[in-house]
Amino acid sequence: MWYPELPVATILQQRNSLIGLLYGLFLSRMIGLVDYYLASVLKSRFGHLEKSGSSWDAFFQKTKIDLLARKNGPLVYSLLQERHKIEHNKAQIDQTFVDRMMKKGITHSYAAGDSIQKSHLDVLAARDAIREFVADVDCLMT
């Protein structure tokens, strides 16, 4: 066996943490694909390669399409910011997150120091919101 065996009791003790980690990874991957879509549009339409890690602002600069005004735009932007915190800040909300959301006029329930908590229902709702968002933006690009 190439990985250490864990007793079932140990796994069950960590169940909630493991599930939370999986939800965070799944959301991170989904929102990463949205950014990949935006970057693909920028590359194919404008020959623009975004190097900052987020194509959101560059997309607006090149297309003049306000992504926040698109269907589920504020939610998708929030997920994009949450993804950054999940991957780079151990899922902890910091003042930078709060300030970015305020600057964009997006209301949320987080305060600096909060931990991002997601359930399976959040993941399903995010999936549907992302699908509708991309379909709405894609209609403008055809």
PDB file of C-alpha atoms in Angstrom:
ATOM      1  CA  MET A   1       0.000   0.000   0.000  1.00  0.00           C
ATOM      2  CA  TRP A   2       1.467   3.407  -0.922  1.00  0.00           C
ATOM      3  CA  TYR A   3      -0.485   5.462   1.609  1.00  0.00           C
ATOM      4  CA  PRO A   4      -0.845   4.954   5.361  1.00  0.00           C
ATOM      5  CA  GLU A   5      -3.981   3.274   6.569  1.00  0.00           C
ATOM      6  CA  LEU A   6      -6.182   5.333   8.859  1.00  0.00           C
ATOM      7  CA  PRO A   7      -8.479   3.720  11.381  1.00  0.00           C
ATOM      8  CA  VAL A   8     -12.157   4.389  10.760  1.00  0.00           C
ATOM      9  CA  ALA A   9     -12.446   6.074  14.163  1.00  0.00           C
ATOM     10  CA  THR A  10      -9.763   8.600  13.154  1.00  0.00           C
ATOM     11  CA  ILE A  11     -11.526   9.342   9.881  1.00  0.00           C
ATOM     12  CA  LEU A  12     -14.894   9.762  11.597  1.00  0.00           C
ATOM     13  CA  GLN A  13     -13.394  12.225  14.090  1.00  0.00           C
ATOM     14  CA  GLN A  14     -12.236  14.363  11.167  1.00  0.00           C
ATOM     15  CA  ARG A  15     -15.418  13.907   9.098  1.00  0.00           C
ATOM     16  CA  ASN A  16     -16.639  17.518   9.218  1.00  0.00           C
ATOM     17  CA  SER A  17     -13.200  18.918   8.476  1.00  0.00           C
ATOM     18  CA  LEU A  18     -12.745  16.536   5.562  1.00  0.00           C
ATOM     19  CA  ILE A  19     -16.165  17.342   4.120  1.00  0.00           C
ATOM     20  CA  GLY A  20     -15.491  21.067   4.489  1.00  0.00           C
ATOM     21  CA  LEU A  21     -12.172  20.642   2.723  1.00  0.00           C
ATOM     22  CA  LEU A  22     -13.843  18.783  -0.142  1.00  0.00           C
ATOM     23  CA  TYR A  23     -16.539  21.461  -0.504  1.00  0.00           C
ATOM     24  CA  GLY A  24     -13.879  24.163  -0.536  1.00  0.00           C
ATOM     25  CA  LEU A  25     -11.834  22.316  -3.155  1.00  0.00           C
ATOM     26  CA  PHE A  26     -14.903  21.723  -5.316  1.00  0.00           C
ATOM     27  CA  LEU A  27     -15.974  25.376  -5.157  1.00  0.00           C
ATOM     28  CA  SER A  28     -12.424  26.457  -5.836  1.00  0.00           C
ATOM     29  CA  ARG A  29     -12.255  24.295  -8.939  1.00  0.00           C
ATOM     30  CA  MET A  30     -15.639  25.515 -10.227  1.00  0.00           C
ATOM     31  CA  ILE A  31     -14.824  29.193  -9.825  1.00  0.00           C
ATOM     32  CA  GLY A  32     -11.377  28.565 -11.280  1.00  0.00           C
ATOM     33  CA  LEU A  33     -13.108  27.301 -14.401  1.00  0.00           C
ATOM     34  CA  VAL A  34     -15.097  30.551 -14.627  1.00  0.00           C
ATOM     35  CA  ASP A  35     -11.839  32.482 -14.562  1.00  0.00           C
ATOM     36  CA  TYR A  36     -10.454  30.098 -17.197  1.00  0.00           C
ATOM     37  CA  TYR A  37     -13.509  30.840 -19.381  1.00  0.00           C
ATOM     38  CA  LEU A  38     -12.997  34.606 -19.027  1.00  0.00           C
ATOM     39  CA  ALA A  39      -9.287  34.227 -19.799  1.00  0.00           C
ATOM     40  CA  SER A  40     -10.115  32.096 -22.858  1.00  0.00           C
ATOM     41  CA  VAL A  41     -12.438  34.794 -24.207  1.00  0.00           C
ATOM     42  CA  LEU A  42      -9.744  37.416 -23.658  1.00  0.00           C
ATOM     43  CA  LYS A  43      -7.175  35.304 -25.469  1.00  0.00           C
ATOM     44  CA  SER A  44      -9.359  34.250 -28.407  1.00  0.00           C
ATOM     45  CA  ARG A  45     -11.035  37.638 -28.990  1.00  0.00           C
ATOM     46  CA  PHE A  46      -8.310  40.077 -28.032  1.00  0.00           C
ATOM     47  CA  GLY A  47      -5.082  38.087 -27.931  1.00  0.00           C
ATOM     48  CA  HIS A  48      -4.794  39.151 -24.285  1.00  0.00           C
ATOM     49  CA  LEU A  49      -3.030  36.864 -21.817  1.00  0.00           C
ATOM     50  CA  GLU A  50      -3.892  37.754 -18.231  1.00  0.00           C
ATOM     51  CA  LYS A  51      -1.028  37.219 -15.817  1.00  0.00           C
ATOM     52  CA  SER A  52      -2.553  38.550 -12.595  1.00  0.00           C
ATOM     53  CA  GLY A  53      -4.396  35.352 -11.692  1.00  0.00           C
ATOM     54  CA  SER A  54      -7.852  36.868 -12.158  1.00  0.00           C
ATOM     55  CA  SER A  55      -9.387  37.827 -15.471  1.00  0.00           C
ATOM     56  CA  TRP A  56     -12.401  39.641 -14.001  1.00  0.00           C
ATOM     57  CA  ASP A  57     -11.100  43.234 -14.285  1.00  0.00           C
ATOM     58  CA  ALA A  58      -9.237  42.616 -17.558  1.00  0.00           C
ATOM     59  CA  PHE A  59     -12.437  41.173 -19.029  1.00  0.00           C
ATOM     60  CA  PHE A  60     -14.291  44.400 -18.261  1.00  0.00           C
ATOM     61  CA  GLN A  61     -11.450  46.550 -19.589  1.00  0.00           C
ATOM     62  CA  LYS A  62     -11.378  44.709 -22.925  1.00  0.00           C
ATOM     63  CA  THR A  63     -15.072  43.946 -23.464  1.00  0.00           C
ATOM     64  CA  LYS A  64     -16.734  46.803 -21.526  1.00  0.00           C
ATOM     65  CA  ILE A  65     -19.153  44.171 -20.184  1.00  0.00           C
ATOM     66  CA  ASP A  66     -19.959  44.774 -16.520  1.00  0.00           C
ATOM     67  CA  LEU A  67     -19.831  41.260 -15.105  1.00  0.00           C
ATOM     68  CA  LEU A  68     -21.431  42.407 -11.847  1.00  0.00           C
ATOM     69  CA  ALA A  69     -24.527  43.379 -13.847  1.00  0.00           C
ATOM     70  CA  ARG A  70     -24.811  39.909 -15.404  1.00  0.00           C
ATOM     71  CA  LYS A  71     -27.071  37.228 -13.960  1.00  0.00           C
ATOM     72  CA  ASN A  72     -25.581  36.129 -10.607  1.00  0.00           C
ATOM     73  CA  GLY A  73     -22.621  38.460 -11.161  1.00  0.00           C
ATOM     74  CA  PRO A  74     -22.299  39.601  -7.530  1.00  0.00           C
ATOM     75  CA  LEU A  75     -22.509  36.003  -6.285  1.00  0.00           C
ATOM     76  CA  VAL A  76     -19.888  34.801  -8.756  1.00  0.00           C
ATOM     77  CA  TYR A  77     -17.599  37.696  -7.808  1.00  0.00           C
ATOM     78  CA  SER A  78     -18.070  36.748  -4.147  1.00  0.00           C
ATOM     79  CA  LEU A  79     -17.189  33.143  -4.929  1.00  0.00           C
ATOM     80  CA  LEU A  80     -14.109  34.322  -6.803  1.00  0.00           C
ATOM     81  CA  GLN A  81     -12.972  36.260  -3.738  1.00  0.00           C
ATOM     82  CA  GLU A  82     -13.819  33.337  -1.435  1.00  0.00           C
ATOM     83  CA  ARG A  83     -11.782  31.039  -3.674  1.00  0.00           C
ATOM     84  CA  HIS A  84      -8.774  33.264  -3.183  1.00  0.00           C
ATOM     85  CA  LYS A  85      -9.203  33.087   0.593  1.00  0.00           C
ATOM     86  CA  ILE A  86      -9.722  29.304   0.532  1.00  0.00           C
ATOM     87  CA  GLU A  87      -6.543  28.767  -1.464  1.00  0.00           C
ATOM     88  CA  HIS A  88      -4.258  31.443  -0.043  1.00  0.00           C
ATOM     89  CA  ASN A  89      -5.563  32.353   3.410  1.00  0.00           C
ATOM     90  CA  LYS A  90      -6.710  29.038   4.937  1.00  0.00           C
ATOM     91  CA  ALA A  91     -10.368  30.004   4.278  1.00  0.00           C
ATOM     92  CA  GLN A  92     -10.099  33.007   6.611  1.00  0.00           C
ATOM     93  CA  ILE A  93     -11.745  36.302   5.747  1.00  0.00           C
ATOM     94  CA  ASP A  94      -9.423  39.279   6.074  1.00  0.00           C
ATOM     95  CA  GLN A  95      -9.875  43.025   5.775  1.00  0.00           C
ATOM     96  CA  THR A  96      -8.777  42.943   2.128  1.00  0.00           C
ATOM     97  CA  PHE A  97     -11.785  40.725   1.319  1.00  0.00           C
ATOM     98  CA  VAL A  98     -14.162  43.008   3.221  1.00  0.00           C
ATOM     99  CA  ASP A  99     -12.736  46.092   1.488  1.00  0.00           C
ATOM    100  CA  ARG A 100     -12.965  44.560  -2.006  1.00  0.00           C
ATOM    101  CA  MET A 101     -16.569  43.569  -1.465  1.00  0.00           C
ATOM    102  CA  MET A 102     -17.446  47.019  -0.145  1.00  0.00           C
ATOM    103  CA  LYS A 103     -15.699  48.680  -3.107  1.00  0.00           C
ATOM    104  CA  LYS A 104     -17.838  46.612  -5.503  1.00  0.00           C
ATOM    105  CA  GLY A 105     -21.006  47.314  -3.478  1.00  0.00           C
ATOM    106  CA  ILE A 106     -21.595  43.639  -2.679  1.00  0.00           C
ATOM    107  CA  THR A 107     -23.256  42.857   0.633  1.00  0.00           C
ATOM    108  CA  HIS A 108     -22.202  39.752   2.531  1.00  0.00           C
ATOM    109  CA  SER A 109     -22.289  38.396   6.052  1.00  0.00           C
ATOM    110  CA  TYR A 110     -18.531  38.041   6.592  1.00  0.00           C
ATOM    111  CA  ALA A 111     -16.376  40.024   8.979  1.00  0.00           C
ATOM    112  CA  ALA A 112     -12.593  40.017   9.125  1.00  0.00           C
ATOM    113  CA  GLY A 113     -11.500  36.918  11.034  1.00  0.00           C
ATOM    114  CA  ASP A 114     -14.465  34.772   9.978  1.00  0.00           C
ATOM    115  CA  SER A 115     -13.881  31.354   8.488  1.00  0.00           C
ATOM    116  CA  ILE A 116     -15.547  30.415   5.203  1.00  0.00           C
ATOM    117  CA  GLN A 117     -18.022  27.614   5.871  1.00  0.00           C
ATOM    118  CA  LYS A 118     -19.827  25.811   3.054  1.00  0.00           C
ATOM    119  CA  SER A 119     -22.346  22.983   2.916  1.00  0.00           C
ATOM    120  CA  HIS A 120     -23.399  20.693   0.112  1.00  0.00           C
ATOM    121  CA  LEU A 121     -26.361  23.013  -0.506  1.00  0.00           C
ATOM    122  CA  ASP A 122     -23.965  25.951  -0.968  1.00  0.00           C
ATOM    123  CA  VAL A 123     -21.998  23.913  -3.507  1.00  0.00           C
ATOM    124  CA  LEU A 124     -25.143  23.013  -5.461  1.00  0.00           C
ATOM    125  CA  ALA A 125     -26.391  26.613  -5.426  1.00  0.00           C
ATOM    126  CA  ALA A 126     -22.965  27.837  -6.562  1.00  0.00           C
ATOM    127  CA  ARG A 127     -22.934  25.343  -9.414  1.00  0.00           C
ATOM    128  CA  ASP A 128     -26.297  26.580 -10.684  1.00  0.00           C
ATOM    129  CA  ALA A 129     -25.359  30.256 -10.247  1.00  0.00           C
ATOM    130  CA  ILE A 130     -22.077  29.780 -12.098  1.00  0.00           C
ATOM    131  CA  ARG A 131     -23.774  27.923 -14.943  1.00  0.00           C
ATOM    132  CA  GLU A 132     -26.353  30.709 -15.358  1.00  0.00           C
ATOM    133  CA  PHE A 133     -23.669  33.411 -15.120  1.00  0.00           C
ATOM    134  CA  VAL A 134     -21.479  31.865 -17.821  1.00  0.00           C
ATOM    135  CA  ALA A 135     -24.481  31.263 -20.086  1.00  0.00           C
ATOM    136  CA  ASP A 136     -25.508  34.914 -19.691  1.00  0.00           C
ATOM    137  CA  VAL A 137     -22.013  36.218 -20.460  1.00  0.00           C
ATOM    138  CA  ASP A 138     -21.576  33.766 -23.323  1.00  0.00           C
ATOM    139  CA  CYS A 139     -24.766  35.051 -24.985  1.00  0.00           C
ATOM    140  CA  LEU A 140     -23.144  38.481 -25.180  1.00  0.00           C
ATOM    141  CA  MET A 141     -20.002  37.051 -26.738  1.00  0.00           C
ATOM    142  CA  THR A 142     -21.686  35.307 -29.699  1.00  0.00           C
TER     143      THR A 142
END
